[in-house]
Amino acid sequence: MGRVNGGGGKTTTEGALFVAPRRPLVLEELALEPPAANEVSVRMVASGVCHSDLHVVDGDWERPTSVVLGHEGAAVVEALGEGVEERFPELRRGSLVVLAWTAPCGRCPPCLRGEGWLCIQPAGSNHRLAPEQVRLRRLDGSPIGVYSGIGTFGTRQVVAAEAAVPVDPRTPPAVAALIGCAVTTGVGAALNTARLRAGQSVAIIGLGGVGLSALLAAVLVGAHPIVVLDTRPAKLELATSLGATHAVLVDPLDVERTLAEARRETAMAGFDHALECIGLAATCELAVDLVRPGGTATLVGMTPQGVRAQVDVYRFVEEGKQLLGSNYGSSVPALMFPKIASLHLAGRLPLERLVTETLPLEDVNEALDALRRGDGARRVVVF
Ligand SMILES: NC(=O)c1ccc[n+]([C@@H]2O[C@H](COP(=O)([O-])OP(=O)(O)OC[C@H]3O[C@@H](n4cnc5c(N)ncnc54)[C@H](O)[C@@H]3O)[C@@H](O)[C@H]2O)c1
Ligand SMILES: [Zn+2]
Ligand SMILES: [Zn+2]
């Protein structure tokens, strides 16, 4: 466990390291330097275990090794680097913050267009930092990377001040952690990317942390009907208890039957919206097939790198469909995180229902195994 030496000096921290694809994460004691200018040091309070972490562990995505993994976390600010107080007056010692895996720089063309989620130079985007930016080291002094600049599978981290977004301190830690990825991704995909509105029909494919968050947003805005699709009956039961109006058990080997069943449930020729929240070519294609002429399919799930999906171009064009990609729920974290936390505290987004289990950092590999099996909604490491 982390230990702070007097006077804001070096600290030790424990981190779960990605050492090689298809190998368990390795827990290691590490040395953490104090924050430099425009950085803050934080003590992690909770971290969700997201399928994007699993994509890294399973070797679906090429990523550097010797990196503290984890990108869905909440933390408490321990110390402010130079200049933070002036530039971010709302960030104080003791603030509860949700960490952003894309911390928009505010200056590049996408940021200037108001599309911070597409920022070209977000803080820590390379997972491995330039030598002058390294704050985390092995006890022998060799540098350690920090996944997406936040490495939430670590008891303490130094992060860019932009990546630490204060939220209402009453937000429960596990809920705050999930806001850092799954919730903002799913809620934002429905509200910001797809612009789902009251009375519109929606099909949500895949009911992990991301898909269930999209479902809660669909319920929040009054979409109807809300049809959920998954291969696991337990996911369908949970989704129904959260407000889905129809549930379809997907047979991956029989897409035609799945399509027919989803449509029959609603007596419609197709949905206004479909959201793919898994990351499989077959279900991306299913999303396009599920929408009505003029409807919108939004892809949220991420495949292994290089996977392509097929579109029947003739029909797609003739039927005037739309296909969108949604990165981080098309959200600016500094706006979206506090908004979601306040919706939760107002009782409008029951995000605590996404937490299947909380566990210590030592058990993070078991949580990844459970995710691989599709068992449960979200597991959250609490520190
Ligand atoms: N776009 C973004 O910004 C962004 C952000 C976070 C995560 N993601 C991606 O979103 C995806 C979902 O993440 P998650 O953490 O919710 O994953 P998860 O593993 O918790 O959930 C996936 C769900 O899909 C279901 N499923 C699997 N195969 C299926 C099939 N053939 N048909 C129907 N259902 C099926 C599983 O039972 C599970 O409920 C991942 O690919 C992740 O990398 C994208
Ligand atoms: Zn994630
Ligand atoms: Zn930018």
Short mmCIF file of C-alpha atoms and ligand atoms in Angstrom, two decimals:
data_model
loop_
_atom_site.label_atom_id
_atom_site.label_comp_id
_atom_site.label_asym_id
_atom_site.label_seq_id
_atom_site.Cartn_x
_atom_site.Cartn_y
_atom_site.Cartn_z
CA MET A 1 0.00 0.00 0.00
CA GLY A 2 1.14 3.55 -0.69
CA ARG A 3 3.09 5.47 1.90
CA VAL A 4 3.66 9.21 1.79
CA ASN A 5 7.04 10.47 2.93
CA GLY A 6 7.00 13.79 4.70
CA GLY A 7 7.13 17.09 2.81
CA GLY A 8 5.45 15.96 -0.47
CA GLY A 9 8.54 13.99 -1.57
CA LYS A 10 8.64 10.60 -3.21
CA THR A 11 5.88 8.12 -2.45
CA THR A 12 5.60 4.43 -2.97
CA THR A 13 2.61 3.05 -4.78
CA GLU A 14 1.39 -0.34 -5.84
CA GLY A 15 0.41 -0.88 -9.47
CA ALA A 16 -0.95 -3.73 -11.61
CA LEU A 17 1.43 -3.89 -14.56
CA PHE A 18 0.72 -5.08 -18.08
CA VAL A 19 3.89 -7.08 -18.79
CA ALA A 20 2.97 -9.03 -21.95
CA PRO A 21 -0.14 -9.91 -23.98
CA ARG A 22 -2.12 -12.90 -22.67
CA ARG A 23 -0.32 -12.81 -19.31
CA PRO A 24 -1.91 -11.86 -15.98
CA LEU A 25 -1.21 -8.38 -14.67
CA VAL A 26 1.62 -8.30 -12.14
CA LEU A 27 1.34 -6.36 -8.90
CA GLU A 28 4.49 -4.41 -8.09
CA GLU A 29 5.63 -1.79 -5.62
CA LEU A 30 6.73 1.35 -7.48
CA ALA A 31 8.18 4.77 -6.71
CA LEU A 32 6.17 7.90 -7.51
CA GLU A 33 7.63 11.39 -7.79
CA PRO A 34 5.74 14.50 -6.70
CA PRO A 35 3.66 16.39 -9.30
CA ALA A 36 5.46 18.86 -11.56
CA ALA A 37 3.89 21.99 -13.07
CA ASN A 38 0.25 21.51 -14.15
CA GLU A 39 0.09 18.04 -12.63
CA VAL A 40 -1.64 16.68 -9.55
CA SER A 41 -0.91 13.62 -7.46
CA VAL A 42 -3.92 11.52 -6.62
CA ARG A 43 -4.82 8.61 -4.35
CA MET A 44 -7.06 6.20 -6.19
CA VAL A 45 -10.35 5.34 -4.47
CA ALA A 46 -11.93 3.03 -7.05
CA SER A 47 -11.33 1.69 -10.55
CA GLY A 48 -13.71 -0.16 -12.82
CA VAL A 49 -12.45 -3.06 -14.92
CA CYS A 50 -13.45 -2.27 -18.51
CA HIS A 51 -13.39 -4.46 -21.59
CA SER A 52 -10.88 -2.03 -23.09
CA ASP A 53 -8.41 -3.19 -20.39
CA LEU A 54 -9.20 -6.75 -21.42
CA HIS A 55 -8.56 -5.91 -25.10
CA VAL A 56 -5.04 -4.86 -24.03
CA VAL A 57 -4.45 -7.94 -21.86
CA ASP A 58 -5.77 -10.27 -24.57
CA GLY A 59 -3.46 -8.73 -27.18
CA ASP A 60 -6.33 -7.37 -29.33
CA TRP A 61 -4.66 -3.96 -29.36
CA GLU A 62 -0.96 -3.26 -29.67
CA ARG A 63 0.15 -1.45 -26.54
CA PRO A 64 3.49 -0.91 -24.79
CA THR A 65 4.37 -3.18 -21.87
CA SER A 66 5.56 -2.24 -18.35
CA VAL A 67 2.53 0.00 -18.06
CA VAL A 68 0.15 0.33 -15.10
CA LEU A 69 -3.16 -0.56 -16.72
CA GLY A 70 -6.64 0.76 -15.86
CA HIS A 71 -8.45 3.77 -17.27
CA GLU A 72 -11.80 3.97 -15.42
CA GLY A 73 -11.11 5.53 -12.05
CA ALA A 74 -11.93 7.98 -9.32
CA ALA A 75 -9.39 9.47 -6.95
CA VAL A 76 -8.77 12.06 -4.27
CA VAL A 77 -6.29 14.87 -4.98
CA GLU A 78 -3.31 14.75 -2.61
CA ALA A 79 -0.99 17.47 -3.92
CA LEU A 80 -1.02 20.16 -6.59
CA GLY A 81 1.93 20.94 -8.86
CA GLU A 82 2.98 24.48 -9.66
CA GLY A 83 0.40 26.57 -11.47
CA VAL A 84 -2.54 24.22 -10.86
CA GLU A 85 -4.15 26.44 -8.25
CA GLU A 86 -4.24 29.38 -10.68
CA ARG A 87 -5.35 27.45 -13.78
CA PHE A 88 -7.79 25.06 -12.09
CA PRO A 89 -9.19 26.85 -9.02
CA GLU A 90 -11.82 24.13 -8.53
CA LEU A 91 -9.07 21.50 -7.95
CA ARG A 92 -8.05 21.37 -4.31
CA ARG A 93 -6.33 18.95 -1.99
CA GLY A 94 -9.04 16.49 -0.99
CA SER A 95 -11.21 17.01 -4.11
CA LEU A 96 -12.95 13.88 -5.40
CA VAL A 97 -12.03 13.64 -9.08
CA VAL A 98 -13.04 11.39 -11.95
CA LEU A 99 -10.05 10.69 -14.20
CA ALA A 100 -10.38 11.22 -17.96
CA TRP A 101 -8.59 8.84 -20.34
CA THR A 102 -8.63 11.55 -22.93
CA ALA A 103 -7.81 14.89 -21.33
CA PRO A 104 -8.37 17.42 -24.12
CA CYS A 105 -5.49 19.85 -24.68
CA GLY A 106 -7.91 22.65 -25.59
CA ARG A 107 -5.71 23.97 -28.39
CA CYS A 108 -5.64 21.46 -31.29
CA PRO A 109 -8.15 21.70 -34.18
CA PRO A 110 -10.62 19.10 -32.78
CA CYS A 111 -10.51 20.79 -29.35
CA LEU A 112 -11.07 24.18 -30.96
CA ARG A 113 -14.07 22.72 -32.81
CA GLY A 114 -15.46 21.62 -29.44
CA GLU A 115 -14.67 17.94 -30.08
CA GLY A 116 -12.26 17.33 -27.22
CA TRP A 117 -12.78 13.55 -27.39
CA LEU A 118 -10.92 13.63 -30.71
CA CYS A 119 -8.01 15.65 -29.25
CA ILE A 120 -4.79 15.02 -31.15
CA GLN A 121 -2.45 15.58 -28.19
CA PRO A 122 -4.28 14.60 -24.99
CA ALA A 123 -2.15 14.37 -21.86
CA GLY A 124 -0.55 10.92 -21.54
CA SER A 125 -2.11 9.57 -24.73
CA ASN A 126 0.93 7.45 -25.53
CA HIS A 127 0.79 5.32 -22.34
CA ARG A 128 4.56 5.75 -22.26
CA LEU A 129 5.66 9.25 -21.47
CA ALA A 130 8.64 11.24 -22.70
CA PRO A 131 11.59 10.92 -20.25
CA GLU A 132 10.97 14.36 -18.72
CA GLN A 133 7.33 13.41 -18.05
CA VAL A 134 8.01 10.14 -16.20
CA ARG A 135 6.89 10.27 -12.55
CA LEU A 136 6.53 6.53 -11.95
CA ARG A 137 9.47 4.14 -11.72
CA ARG A 138 10.44 0.68 -10.63
CA LEU A 139 12.36 0.67 -7.37
CA ASP A 140 15.53 0.21 -9.51
CA GLY A 141 14.74 3.56 -11.20
CA SER A 142 13.58 2.29 -14.63
CA PRO A 143 10.55 4.16 -16.02
CA ILE A 144 7.04 2.72 -15.90
CA GLY A 145 4.24 3.72 -18.28
CA VAL A 146 0.82 4.92 -17.19
CA TYR A 147 -2.11 3.70 -19.28
CA SER A 148 -3.88 6.65 -20.97
CA GLY A 149 -1.99 8.92 -18.60
CA ILE A 150 -4.08 7.80 -15.60
CA GLY A 151 -3.22 4.10 -14.88
CA THR A 152 -6.10 3.53 -12.47
CA PHE A 153 -4.90 0.07 -11.39
CA GLY A 154 -2.40 1.89 -9.17
CA THR A 155 -2.90 3.04 -5.60
CA ARG A 156 -1.44 6.48 -6.43
CA GLN A 157 -0.63 8.33 -9.66
CA VAL A 158 0.53 11.70 -10.90
CA VAL A 159 -1.79 12.89 -13.68
CA ALA A 160 -2.22 15.99 -15.84
CA ALA A 161 -4.46 18.51 -14.08
CA GLU A 162 -6.75 18.45 -17.15
CA ALA A 163 -7.37 14.73 -16.56
CA ALA A 164 -8.66 15.23 -13.00
CA VAL A 165 -12.26 16.42 -13.16
CA PRO A 166 -13.87 17.31 -9.82
CA VAL A 167 -17.34 15.93 -9.17
CA ASP A 168 -19.77 16.29 -6.27
CA PRO A 169 -17.97 14.72 -3.27
CA ARG A 170 -21.17 12.85 -2.35
CA THR A 171 -20.77 10.65 -5.47
CA PRO A 172 -20.08 7.07 -4.26
CA PRO A 173 -16.51 6.04 -5.21
CA ALA A 174 -17.49 3.03 -7.34
CA VAL A 175 -20.02 5.11 -9.27
CA ALA A 176 -17.50 7.92 -9.75
CA ALA A 177 -15.01 5.40 -11.15
CA LEU A 178 -17.50 4.11 -13.72
CA ILE A 179 -18.23 7.67 -14.87
CA GLY A 180 -14.59 7.74 -16.02
CA CYS A 181 -15.27 5.32 -18.87
CA ALA A 182 -18.28 3.00 -19.26
CA VAL A 183 -20.94 5.45 -18.14
CA THR A 184 -19.71 8.47 -20.07
CA THR A 185 -19.17 6.23 -23.11
CA GLY A 186 -22.63 4.66 -23.02
CA VAL A 187 -24.67 7.64 -21.84
CA GLY A 188 -22.78 9.94 -24.21
CA ALA A 189 -23.20 7.57 -27.17
CA ALA A 190 -26.98 7.66 -26.68
CA LEU A 191 -27.36 11.35 -25.86
CA ASN A 192 -24.48 13.11 -27.64
CA THR A 193 -23.57 10.91 -30.60
CA ALA A 194 -26.91 9.34 -31.55
CA ARG A 195 -28.96 12.21 -30.04
CA LEU A 196 -31.62 9.76 -28.92
CA ARG A 197 -34.89 11.50 -28.07
CA ALA A 198 -38.12 10.77 -26.20
CA GLY A 199 -40.40 8.38 -28.03
CA GLN A 200 -37.74 7.08 -30.42
CA SER A 201 -37.21 3.34 -30.69
CA VAL A 202 -33.77 1.97 -29.88
CA ALA A 203 -32.01 -1.38 -29.96
CA ILE A 204 -29.02 -1.78 -27.64
CA ILE A 205 -26.70 -4.66 -28.52
CA GLY A 206 -24.37 -5.88 -25.75
CA LEU A 207 -25.09 -5.23 -22.07
CA GLY A 208 -21.77 -4.76 -20.33
CA GLY A 209 -20.92 -1.56 -18.46
CA VAL A 210 -21.13 0.41 -21.71
CA GLY A 211 -24.41 -1.03 -23.06
CA LEU A 212 -26.16 -0.86 -19.68
CA SER A 213 -25.13 2.80 -19.41
CA ALA A 214 -26.61 3.46 -22.85
CA LEU A 215 -29.78 1.73 -21.62
CA LEU A 216 -29.99 3.98 -18.54
CA ALA A 217 -29.68 7.02 -20.83
CA ALA A 218 -32.42 5.67 -23.08
CA VAL A 219 -34.68 5.27 -20.04
CA LEU A 220 -33.70 8.76 -18.80
CA VAL A 221 -34.79 10.48 -22.03
CA GLY A 222 -37.92 8.38 -22.47
CA ALA A 223 -37.00 6.40 -25.57
CA HIS A 224 -39.62 3.78 -26.46
CA PRO A 225 -39.53 0.92 -27.10
CA ILE A 226 -36.09 -0.01 -25.76
CA VAL A 227 -35.04 -3.44 -27.02
CA VAL A 228 -31.91 -5.01 -25.54
CA LEU A 229 -29.92 -7.86 -27.10
CA ASP A 230 -27.28 -10.07 -25.47
CA THR A 231 -26.15 -13.70 -25.48
CA ARG A 232 -26.44 -13.97 -21.68
CA PRO A 233 -29.90 -14.36 -20.12
CA ALA A 234 -28.71 -12.78 -16.83
CA LYS A 235 -27.80 -9.58 -18.71
CA LEU A 236 -31.26 -9.46 -20.26
CA GLU A 237 -32.87 -9.87 -16.83
CA LEU A 238 -30.78 -7.05 -15.36
CA ALA A 239 -31.55 -4.79 -18.34
CA THR A 240 -35.27 -5.49 -18.06
CA SER A 241 -35.18 -4.57 -14.36
CA LEU A 242 -33.48 -1.30 -15.38
CA GLY A 243 -36.21 -0.33 -17.84
CA ALA A 244 -35.69 -2.19 -21.12
CA THR A 245 -39.11 -2.93 -22.64
CA HIS A 246 -38.14 -6.03 -24.65
CA ALA A 247 -35.25 -8.48 -24.39
CA VAL A 248 -33.87 -10.67 -27.19
CA LEU A 249 -31.50 -13.52 -26.52
CA VAL A 250 -28.98 -13.38 -29.36
CA ASP A 251 -28.08 -16.55 -31.19
CA PRO A 252 -24.70 -15.62 -32.72
CA LEU A 253 -25.14 -18.41 -35.26
CA ASP A 254 -28.54 -17.22 -36.46
CA VAL A 255 -28.56 -13.52 -37.20
CA GLU A 256 -31.75 -13.74 -39.27
CA ARG A 257 -33.64 -15.19 -36.34
CA THR A 258 -32.24 -12.51 -34.01
CA LEU A 259 -33.28 -9.77 -36.43
CA ALA A 260 -36.75 -11.21 -36.89
CA GLU A 261 -37.27 -11.60 -33.16
CA ALA A 262 -36.12 -8.06 -32.37
CA ARG A 263 -38.45 -6.64 -35.02
CA ARG A 264 -41.38 -8.86 -34.06
CA GLU A 265 -41.14 -7.71 -30.45
CA THR A 266 -41.80 -4.17 -31.59
CA ALA A 267 -43.98 -4.77 -34.68
CA MET A 268 -41.78 -2.41 -36.66
CA ALA A 269 -39.74 -2.53 -39.83
CA GLY A 270 -36.74 -1.31 -37.92
CA PHE A 271 -35.52 0.95 -35.15
CA ASP A 272 -34.88 4.66 -35.17
CA HIS A 273 -31.56 3.86 -33.48
CA ALA A 274 -29.30 0.89 -32.83
CA LEU A 275 -26.24 1.05 -30.58
CA GLU A 276 -23.54 -1.62 -30.87
CA CYS A 277 -21.78 -1.93 -27.49
CA ILE A 278 -19.66 -5.08 -27.94
CA GLY A 279 -17.07 -4.69 -30.70
CA LEU A 280 -17.76 -7.60 -33.05
CA ALA A 281 -18.04 -7.25 -36.83
CA ALA A 282 -21.20 -9.40 -36.84
CA THR A 283 -23.03 -7.22 -34.32
CA CYS A 284 -21.89 -4.01 -36.07
CA GLU A 285 -23.55 -5.42 -39.20
CA LEU A 286 -26.58 -6.39 -37.11
CA ALA A 287 -26.86 -2.78 -35.87
CA VAL A 288 -27.04 -1.48 -39.44
CA ASP A 289 -29.63 -4.13 -40.34
CA LEU A 290 -31.75 -3.34 -37.27
CA VAL A 291 -32.38 0.32 -38.09
CA ARG A 292 -35.28 1.46 -40.25
CA PRO A 293 -34.76 3.38 -43.49
CA GLY A 294 -33.38 6.74 -42.41
CA GLY A 295 -32.40 5.33 -39.00
CA THR A 296 -29.02 5.65 -37.32
CA ALA A 297 -26.64 2.90 -36.25
CA THR A 298 -24.03 4.02 -33.72
CA LEU A 299 -20.93 1.88 -33.17
CA VAL A 300 -19.52 2.10 -29.65
CA GLY A 301 -17.86 -1.28 -29.06
CA MET A 302 -14.27 -1.61 -30.22
CA THR A 303 -13.03 -4.60 -32.18
CA PRO A 304 -9.48 -5.95 -32.20
CA GLN A 305 -7.40 -3.62 -34.40
CA GLY A 306 -7.82 -4.11 -38.14
CA VAL A 307 -11.25 -5.81 -38.09
CA ARG A 308 -13.60 -4.73 -40.90
CA ALA A 309 -17.38 -5.06 -41.09
CA GLN A 310 -19.48 -5.26 -44.24
CA VAL A 311 -22.32 -3.06 -45.39
CA ASP A 312 -24.74 -3.88 -48.19
CA VAL A 313 -23.98 -0.57 -49.88
CA TYR A 314 -26.89 -0.65 -52.33
CA ARG A 315 -29.46 -1.09 -49.57
CA PHE A 316 -27.68 1.22 -47.14
CA VAL A 317 -27.75 4.06 -49.66
CA GLU A 318 -31.23 3.33 -50.98
CA GLU A 319 -32.57 3.24 -47.42
CA GLY A 320 -30.73 6.42 -46.47
CA LYS A 321 -29.31 4.98 -43.26
CA GLN A 322 -26.70 6.65 -41.13
CA LEU A 323 -23.68 5.05 -39.48
CA LEU A 324 -21.80 6.83 -36.67
CA GLY A 325 -18.74 6.03 -34.55
CA SER A 326 -18.79 7.16 -30.94
CA ASN A 327 -15.53 7.81 -29.11
CA TYR A 328 -15.84 8.51 -25.34
CA GLY A 329 -19.52 9.21 -25.89
CA SER A 330 -18.63 12.34 -27.89
CA SER A 331 -18.12 13.90 -24.47
CA VAL A 332 -15.98 16.67 -23.06
CA PRO A 333 -15.09 15.15 -19.66
CA ALA A 334 -15.07 18.44 -17.76
CA LEU A 335 -18.70 19.01 -18.81
CA MET A 336 -20.00 15.46 -18.86
CA PHE A 337 -18.56 13.96 -15.64
CA PRO A 338 -20.13 16.48 -13.22
CA LYS A 339 -23.41 16.39 -15.17
CA ILE A 340 -23.63 12.59 -14.90
CA ALA A 341 -22.69 12.64 -11.21
CA SER A 342 -25.44 15.17 -10.55
CA LEU A 343 -28.01 13.11 -12.48
CA HIS A 344 -27.01 10.12 -10.36
CA LEU A 345 -27.31 12.04 -7.09
CA ALA A 346 -30.70 13.34 -8.20
CA GLY A 347 -31.88 9.73 -8.61
CA ARG A 348 -32.16 9.94 -12.41
CA LEU A 349 -29.35 7.49 -13.29
CA PRO A 350 -29.17 4.45 -10.96
CA LEU A 351 -25.52 3.79 -11.77
CA GLU A 352 -24.96 1.76 -8.58
CA ARG A 353 -26.94 -1.01 -10.31
CA LEU A 354 -24.00 -1.52 -12.70
CA VAL A 355 -21.67 -2.58 -9.89
CA THR A 356 -21.75 -6.38 -9.64
CA GLU A 357 -18.94 -6.68 -7.10
CA THR A 358 -16.18 -4.66 -5.48
CA LEU A 359 -12.79 -6.25 -4.90
CA PRO A 360 -9.22 -5.41 -3.85
CA LEU A 361 -6.47 -4.65 -6.39
CA GLU A 362 -4.93 -8.08 -5.66
CA ASP A 363 -7.96 -9.66 -7.36
CA VAL A 364 -7.84 -7.60 -10.57
CA ASN A 365 -6.92 -10.65 -12.71
CA GLU A 366 -10.01 -12.49 -11.44
CA ALA A 367 -12.11 -9.48 -12.45
CA LEU A 368 -10.59 -9.62 -15.96
CA ASP A 369 -11.37 -13.36 -16.14
CA ALA A 370 -14.99 -12.70 -15.16
CA LEU A 371 -15.25 -10.02 -17.84
CA ARG A 372 -13.88 -12.47 -20.43
CA ARG A 373 -16.61 -14.94 -19.41
CA GLY A 374 -19.28 -12.22 -19.66
CA ASP A 375 -20.16 -12.82 -16.03
CA GLY A 376 -21.77 -9.81 -14.30
CA ALA A 377 -22.01 -6.14 -15.27
CA ARG A 378 -19.06 -4.20 -13.79
CA ARG A 379 -16.46 -5.24 -11.25
CA VAL A 380 -14.84 -2.37 -9.41
CA VAL A 381 -11.52 -2.37 -7.58
CA VAL A 382 -11.75 -0.35 -4.37
CA PHE A 383 -8.58 0.88 -2.72
N1 LIG B 1 -16.10 3.86 -27.95
C1 LIG B 1 -15.49 4.08 -26.79
O1 LIG B 1 -15.08 5.19 -26.49
C2 LIG B 1 -15.37 2.95 -25.82
C3 LIG B 1 -15.14 3.21 -24.47
C4 LIG B 1 -15.13 2.14 -23.57
C5 LIG B 1 -15.27 0.86 -24.02
N2 LIG B 1 -15.45 0.63 -25.35
C6 LIG B 1 -15.64 -0.71 -25.89
O2 LIG B 1 -17.00 -1.07 -25.69
C7 LIG B 1 -17.10 -2.49 -25.70
C8 LIG B 1 -17.95 -2.94 -24.52
O3 LIG B 1 -17.26 -2.70 -23.30
P1 LIG B 1 -17.82 -3.30 -21.94
O4 LIG B 1 -16.80 -3.01 -20.91
O5 LIG B 1 -19.23 -2.90 -21.73
O6 LIG B 1 -17.77 -4.87 -22.31
P2 LIG B 1 -18.41 -6.14 -21.60
O7 LIG B 1 -17.56 -7.28 -21.96
O8 LIG B 1 -18.69 -5.86 -20.17
O9 LIG B 1 -19.85 -6.28 -22.32
C9 LIG B 1 -20.04 -6.89 -23.56
C10 LIG B 1 -21.43 -7.54 -23.57
O10 LIG B 1 -21.66 -8.08 -24.87
C11 LIG B 1 -22.26 -9.36 -24.73
N3 LIG B 1 -21.97 -10.14 -25.94
C12 LIG B 1 -20.81 -10.74 -26.28
N4 LIG B 1 -20.93 -11.31 -27.50
C13 LIG B 1 -22.18 -11.06 -27.94
C14 LIG B 1 -22.90 -11.34 -29.13
N5 LIG B 1 -22.36 -12.04 -30.13
N6 LIG B 1 -24.18 -10.90 -29.25
C15 LIG B 1 -24.75 -10.20 -28.23
N7 LIG B 1 -24.12 -9.89 -27.09
C16 LIG B 1 -22.85 -10.30 -26.94
C17 LIG B 1 -21.66 -9.93 -23.45
O11 LIG B 1 -22.50 -10.95 -22.89
C18 LIG B 1 -21.59 -8.67 -22.57
O12 LIG B 1 -22.79 -8.49 -21.84
C19 LIG B 1 -15.66 -3.02 -25.68
O13 LIG B 1 -15.27 -3.36 -27.00
C20 LIG B 1 -14.87 -1.82 -25.22
O14 LIG B 1 -13.53 -1.86 -25.65
C21 LIG B 1 -15.53 1.66 -26.24
ZN ZN B 2 -13.10 1.71 -20.75
ZN ZN B 3 -6.67 18.89 -28.26
#
